Short mmCIF file of C-alpha atoms in Angstrom, two decimals:
data_model
loop_
_atom_site.label_atom_id
_atom_site.label_comp_id
_atom_site.label_asym_id
_atom_site.label_seq_id
_atom_site.Cartn_x
_atom_site.Cartn_y
_atom_site.Cartn_z
CA MET C 20 66.44 19.08 128.20
CA ARG C 21 64.20 23.03 129.00
CA ARG C 22 60.82 21.96 131.30
CA LEU C 23 58.29 22.87 127.67
CA GLY C 24 55.58 24.30 128.84
CA SER C 25 51.82 23.47 130.70
CA VAL C 26 48.25 23.76 128.87
CA GLN C 27 46.27 26.18 131.08
CA ARG C 28 44.05 28.10 127.96
CA LYS C 29 42.81 26.78 124.55
CA MET C 30 46.71 27.26 122.81
CA PRO C 31 46.23 29.41 118.95
CA CYS C 32 46.08 27.86 116.07
CA VAL C 33 49.86 28.76 113.73
CA PHE C 34 47.71 29.57 111.28
CA VAL C 35 44.93 32.00 110.86
CA THR C 36 42.74 30.72 110.04
CA GLU C 37 38.51 30.97 107.94
CA VAL C 38 35.42 30.14 108.94
CA LYS C 39 33.87 27.59 105.92
CA GLU C 40 30.09 27.48 106.20
CA GLU C 41 29.90 23.55 105.74
CA PRO C 42 29.63 20.47 107.72
CA SER C 43 32.77 20.12 110.64
CA THR C 44 34.40 16.84 110.27
CA LYS C 45 35.81 17.88 114.42
CA ARG C 46 32.64 18.22 115.81
CA GLU C 47 28.84 16.50 115.08
CA HIS C 48 25.51 19.11 114.73
CA GLN C 49 28.29 21.87 114.36
CA THR C 50 28.00 23.37 110.49
CA PHE C 51 31.10 25.66 110.00
CA LYS C 52 34.28 24.19 109.32
CA VAL C 53 37.61 26.26 110.89
CA LEU C 54 40.79 25.63 108.48
CA ALA C 55 44.04 27.41 108.47
CA THR C 56 45.03 29.23 105.59
CA GLU C 57 48.27 29.74 104.40
CA THR C 58 49.25 32.17 106.94
CA VAL C 59 51.49 31.88 109.44
CA SER C 60 49.91 34.20 112.60
CA HIS C 61 50.75 37.03 114.00
CA LYS C 62 51.24 35.52 117.34
CA ALA C 63 52.92 32.23 115.80
CA LEU C 64 55.34 34.52 114.75
CA ASP C 65 55.70 37.08 117.75
CA ALA C 66 56.11 34.03 120.16
CA ASP C 67 59.02 32.99 117.83
CA ILE C 68 57.50 29.62 116.40
CA TYR C 69 60.22 29.07 114.14
CA SER C 70 62.59 28.42 117.23
CA ALA C 71 59.71 26.37 118.72
CA ILE C 72 59.43 22.59 120.01
CA PRO C 73 57.18 20.43 118.02
CA THR C 74 55.23 17.97 119.35
CA GLU C 75 52.84 15.27 119.26
CA LYS C 76 49.70 16.78 120.36
CA VAL C 77 48.23 13.69 121.88
CA ASP C 78 43.81 13.20 121.57
CA GLY C 79 42.65 13.09 125.66
CA THR C 80 41.21 14.91 128.00
CA CYS C 81 43.77 17.41 129.53
CA CYS C 82 44.77 17.58 133.72
CA TYR C 83 47.38 18.56 135.76
CA VAL C 84 49.35 17.87 138.85
CA THR C 85 48.76 20.65 141.91
CA THR C 86 48.69 20.64 145.62
CA TYR C 87 45.43 19.34 147.27
CA LYS C 88 44.60 18.23 151.34
CA GLY C 89 49.29 19.12 151.74
CA GLN C 90 49.67 16.46 148.96
CA PRO C 91 50.10 16.38 145.09
CA TYR C 92 47.07 15.38 143.95
CA LEU C 93 45.36 14.98 139.84
CA TRP C 94 43.24 17.74 138.64
CA ALA C 95 40.81 17.41 135.64
CA ARG C 96 40.25 20.04 133.46
CA LEU C 97 36.17 22.41 133.87
CA ASP C 98 35.43 25.48 133.15
CA ARG C 99 32.98 27.97 134.31
CA LYS C 100 30.12 28.18 131.45
CA PRO C 101 28.09 30.43 131.50
CA ASN C 102 24.55 30.89 132.33
CA LYS C 103 21.92 30.34 129.85
CA LEU C 104 20.85 34.01 130.26
CA ALA C 105 24.85 35.12 129.69
CA GLU C 106 25.55 32.63 127.11
CA LYS C 107 22.51 34.77 124.96
CA ARG C 108 23.69 37.77 125.47
CA PHE C 109 27.08 36.91 124.28
CA LYS C 110 26.08 35.16 121.11
CA ASN C 111 24.15 37.73 120.76
CA PHE C 112 27.05 40.02 121.15
CA LEU C 113 29.03 38.28 118.34
CA HIS C 114 26.29 37.82 116.07
CA SER C 115 26.18 41.40 115.76
CA LYS C 116 29.58 41.81 114.83
CA GLN C 117 30.12 44.84 116.89
CA ASN C 118 34.07 44.43 117.56
CA SER C 119 34.80 48.04 118.31
CA LYS C 120 33.37 47.58 121.86
CA GLU C 121 33.99 44.86 124.21
CA PHE C 122 31.65 42.30 126.00
CA PHE C 123 30.79 43.74 129.70
CA TRP C 124 30.54 39.95 131.83
CA ASN C 125 30.22 40.71 135.61
CA VAL C 126 31.71 36.85 136.69
CA GLU C 127 29.48 37.16 140.34
CA GLU C 128 26.45 36.59 138.43
CA ASP C 129 26.92 35.78 134.44
CA PHE C 130 28.76 32.06 135.24
CA LYS C 131 27.42 29.21 136.71
CA PRO C 132 28.29 28.16 139.98
CA VAL C 133 31.53 25.07 139.79
CA PRO C 134 33.38 23.41 143.47
CA GLU C 135 34.38 24.84 146.49
CA CYS C 136 37.60 23.47 145.67
CA TRP C 137 37.54 24.47 142.14
CA ILE C 138 40.71 26.88 141.14
CA PRO C 139 41.17 29.04 138.17
CA ALA C 140 43.23 27.85 135.24
CA LYS C 141 46.68 29.59 135.65
CA GLU C 142 47.64 32.76 133.12
CA ILE C 143 44.20 34.51 132.47
CA GLU C 144 43.59 37.21 132.74
CA GLN C 145 41.97 38.80 136.40
CA LEU C 146 40.42 41.68 136.44
CA ASN C 147 39.33 42.95 140.87
CA GLY C 148 40.44 39.85 142.12
CA ASN C 149 38.18 38.03 139.60
CA PRO C 150 39.10 35.14 136.29
CA MET C 151 38.39 36.79 133.37
CA PRO C 152 36.34 34.30 130.38
CA ASP C 153 38.54 33.36 127.15
CA GLU C 154 37.24 34.99 123.64
CA ASN C 155 34.48 31.45 124.17
CA GLY C 156 33.25 32.34 126.87
CA HIS C 157 34.79 30.10 129.22
CA ILE C 158 37.35 30.72 132.58
CA PRO C 159 39.49 27.38 132.01
CA GLY C 160 40.35 25.81 135.53
CA TRP C 161 40.45 23.03 137.45
CA VAL C 162 38.90 20.46 140.53
CA PRO C 163 40.47 17.59 142.48
CA VAL C 164 40.27 13.82 141.29
CA GLU C 165 38.99 12.09 144.74
CA LYS C 166 39.23 8.63 144.28
CA ASN C 167 35.78 7.64 144.98
CA ASN C 168 34.08 10.26 142.95
CA LYS C 169 33.15 8.07 139.77
CA GLN C 170 32.19 11.54 138.05
CA TYR C 171 36.07 11.74 137.48
CA CYS C 172 36.46 7.30 137.71
CA TRP C 173 38.98 6.72 134.71
CA HIS C 174 41.26 9.78 136.11
CA SER C 175 41.47 8.39 139.61
CA SER C 176 42.02 5.15 137.70
CA VAL C 177 45.96 6.43 136.73
CA VAL C 178 46.85 8.04 140.59
CA ASN C 179 47.30 5.80 143.68
CA TYR C 180 47.32 8.92 146.63
CA GLU C 181 48.30 6.22 148.82
CA PHE C 182 51.58 5.54 147.53
CA GLU C 183 51.86 8.77 145.69
CA ILE C 184 51.48 8.06 141.96
CA ALA C 185 50.50 7.86 138.92
CA LEU C 186 50.42 6.19 135.71
CA VAL C 187 52.22 7.69 132.73
CA LEU C 188 53.21 6.68 129.49
CA LYS C 189 56.18 7.81 127.82
CA HIS C 190 59.28 6.87 125.81
CA HIS C 191 62.10 5.01 127.26
CA PRO C 192 65.33 7.02 129.02
CA ASP C 193 67.20 4.58 126.62
CA ASP C 194 65.83 4.13 123.88
CA SER C 195 63.66 6.62 122.06
CA GLY C 196 61.92 3.82 119.68
CA LEU C 197 60.02 1.83 123.01
CA LEU C 198 57.51 3.36 124.99
CA GLU C 199 57.16 2.98 128.44
CA ILE C 200 54.71 2.27 130.90
CA THR C 201 55.44 3.44 134.51
CA ALA C 202 54.28 4.16 137.99
CA VAL C 203 56.06 7.66 137.83
CA PRO C 204 55.42 9.73 141.74
CA LEU C 205 53.81 12.41 141.09
CA SER C 206 55.71 14.63 143.24
CA ASP C 207 58.31 14.08 139.96
CA LEU C 208 54.95 15.95 138.58
CA LEU C 209 53.56 18.88 140.45
CA GLU C 210 52.73 21.34 138.17
CA GLN C 211 52.22 19.46 134.73
CA THR C 212 50.19 19.46 132.26
CA LEU C 213 49.01 15.73 130.36
CA GLU C 214 46.56 14.25 128.57
CA LEU C 215 44.74 11.07 129.95
CA ILE C 216 43.67 9.04 127.09
CA GLY C 217 42.30 5.81 127.30
CA THR C 218 39.43 2.71 126.70
CA ASN C 219 36.52 5.60 127.74
CA ILE C 220 38.10 9.97 126.54
CA ASN C 221 37.59 11.27 123.23
CA GLY C 222 36.02 7.61 121.34
CA ASN C 223 39.41 6.15 121.84
CA PRO C 224 41.28 6.79 118.88
CA TYR C 225 44.65 4.70 120.42
CA GLY C 226 42.60 1.24 121.11
CA LEU C 227 43.19 1.10 124.05
CA GLY C 228 42.06 -1.49 126.30
CA SER C 229 38.63 -2.40 126.23
CA LYS C 230 35.00 -2.61 128.22
CA LYS C 231 35.95 -5.54 130.31
CA HIS C 232 39.08 -4.06 130.92
CA PRO C 233 39.21 -0.41 130.09
CA LEU C 234 42.89 0.92 130.34
CA HIS C 235 43.90 4.13 130.97
CA LEU C 236 47.23 6.81 130.89
CA LEU C 237 48.14 9.54 131.40
CA ILE C 238 51.53 11.11 129.19
CA PRO C 239 52.24 14.62 129.92
CA HIS C 240 52.47 17.24 127.16
CA GLY C 241 55.45 18.33 125.29
CA ALA C 242 56.74 14.15 125.43
CA PHE C 243 56.81 12.74 121.83
CA GLN C 244 58.23 15.34 120.22
CA ILE C 245 58.59 15.48 116.69
CA ARG C 246 61.68 15.49 114.31
CA ASN C 247 61.82 15.06 110.94
CA LEU C 248 59.52 17.81 110.80
CA PRO C 249 59.39 20.01 107.53
CA THR C 250 59.58 23.55 107.00
CA LEU C 251 56.06 25.66 108.40
CA LYS C 252 53.67 26.05 105.52
CA HIS C 253 50.40 24.91 105.38
CA SER C 254 51.58 22.53 101.78
CA ASP C 255 54.18 20.96 103.61
CA LEU C 256 52.55 19.99 106.08
CA LEU C 257 49.64 18.30 104.89
CA SER C 258 51.69 16.97 102.74
CA TRP C 259 53.64 15.59 105.95
CA PHE C 260 50.69 14.86 107.82
CA GLU C 261 50.10 12.14 104.56
CA GLY C 262 52.62 10.48 103.47
CA CYS C 263 54.68 10.12 106.67
CA ARG C 264 54.59 7.50 109.64
CA GLU C 265 55.58 10.09 112.61
CA GLY C 266 53.11 12.52 110.21
CA LYS C 267 49.88 10.36 111.68
CA ILE C 268 49.46 11.79 114.72
CA GLU C 269 45.76 14.05 116.27
CA GLY C 270 48.18 17.13 115.63
CA ILE C 271 50.63 19.42 116.46
CA VAL C 272 52.25 21.56 119.23
CA TRP C 273 55.16 23.88 119.55
CA HIS C 274 56.67 24.62 122.92
CA CYS C 275 57.90 28.41 122.24
CA ASN C 276 60.85 30.02 124.44
CA ASP C 277 58.32 32.61 126.12
CA GLY C 278 56.07 29.77 127.44
CA CYS C 279 53.57 30.23 124.60
CA LEU C 280 51.76 27.36 123.69
CA ILE C 281 50.85 27.47 119.72
CA LYS C 282 49.36 24.22 117.68
CA VAL C 283 48.19 22.77 114.29
CA HIS C 284 45.03 20.03 114.48
CA ARG C 285 45.02 18.22 111.27
CA HIS C 286 40.86 18.99 110.60
CA HIS C 287 42.67 22.78 110.62
CA LEU C 288 44.88 21.44 107.19
CA GLY C 289 41.51 19.51 105.49
CA LEU C 290 42.05 15.98 107.18
CA CYS C 291 40.44 13.38 109.06
CA TRP C 292 40.65 12.29 112.61
CA PRO C 293 40.69 9.67 114.42
CA ILE C 294 42.39 7.73 111.93
CA PRO C 295 43.16 3.96 112.01
CA ASP C 296 47.07 3.04 111.87
CA THR C 297 48.10 6.03 114.63
CA TYR C 298 51.93 6.58 115.51
CA MET C 299 51.46 6.41 118.91
CA ASN C 300 50.48 2.09 117.61
CA SER C 301 53.84 1.93 115.81
CA LYS C 302 56.88 1.26 118.17
CA PRO C 303 56.60 -1.06 120.88
CA VAL C 304 56.29 -0.87 124.70
CA ILE C 305 57.12 -2.42 128.05
CA ILE C 306 55.76 -1.86 131.07
CA ASN C 307 58.28 -0.82 133.95
CA MET C 308 56.20 -0.14 137.73
CA ASN C 309 59.17 0.47 139.58
CA LEU C 310 57.78 -0.05 142.54
CA ASN C 311 58.67 -2.68 145.50
CA LYS C 312 56.06 -4.93 145.60
CA ARG C 313 56.89 -5.39 149.15
CA ASP C 314 55.39 -2.67 150.17
CA CYS C 315 52.90 -1.64 147.95
CA ALA C 316 49.46 -3.93 148.49
CA PHE C 317 47.42 -2.78 145.60
CA ASP C 318 43.84 -3.34 145.54
CA THR C 319 43.70 -6.05 143.06
CA LYS C 320 41.42 -4.82 140.43
CA CYS C 321 43.15 -1.58 140.54
CA LEU C 322 45.37 -1.03 137.27
CA PHE C 323 48.50 -0.47 139.29
CA ASN C 324 47.97 -3.85 140.19
CA HIS C 325 47.22 -5.33 136.45
CA PHE C 326 50.85 -3.29 135.01
CA SER C 327 51.96 -5.82 137.39
CA LYS C 328 51.46 -8.82 137.37
CA ILE C 329 52.65 -7.52 133.90
CA ASP C 330 55.88 -6.39 135.29
CA HIS C 331 58.65 -6.55 132.70
CA GLN C 332 56.67 -7.20 129.59
CA LYS C 333 57.36 -5.96 126.21
CA PHE C 334 53.88 -5.19 123.60
CA SER C 335 54.81 -5.11 119.76
CA ARG C 336 51.57 -1.87 120.43
CA LEU C 337 49.67 -0.51 122.65
CA LYS C 338 47.00 -2.06 121.35
CA ASP C 339 48.07 -5.36 122.11
CA ILE C 340 47.68 -4.50 125.77
CA ILE C 341 45.16 -6.55 127.30
CA LEU C 342 44.37 -6.77 130.91
CA ASP C 343 43.00 -10.11 132.42
CA GLU C 344 41.32 -10.37 135.52
#
């Protein structure tokens, strides 16, 4: 199977979208909705969407694995955003609908500072060696997740740099109906993007862990392929999301042959998210840490130690995994 694309920028919707002036169900305080029309977008057609691989869009926060300090590291998403003056200028430009001319950014002066270790995301446009902002006025990028950085403590809970491993949720290699939580060498994940899900991420739509025992996991992008997707029609996709067990997901990401990623979110179709019974929680899950316990002495409170204690145990669904002291 070919390696699927990585998420380095915002993904366009598979359909042409339109803005409706009514309160958003996706974002609190947003006074409009972005809804899909029935027309497949030019971007999707140009990327040959009909031969793309459809996968589950997972609801978490985006991460990236690349080298830092000479070893594989987990990186957290950090977009460089404009300062107040530049943002005001940009919003005025958007509201004036002056689409005949490009908005001019001064990258060196218009943006808030970022840590020295920040790197821009791949594939973004460059001008005179400077990364340029996207259509939302942000420059997508990454910062390394240091072990003791409290801001990224949930990211750091799923990696161990001493043993160079990450906690990953994926399909069991011998049974597509079974999920597996396993420790994967960070070197195997190099240059991949993943989604961090769990107790303290995005309102925890999958119901993982508890306040007392938070639980977080990484899911490689494209890990959950969709096998029974209907034709690419608005009405057929709507029916699939509403009436099919496999449709109880946040959305779909199509991985196209040219590396392009195209998405549709339930909200694009006017549907709710989160929902009570997700497809991810309909499958059993087994713990397979694949570790040589004599060589791996973990801190007693870390997730790797908790999962080592329940190694080889099987649970009827992710929600049922409770980590004790």
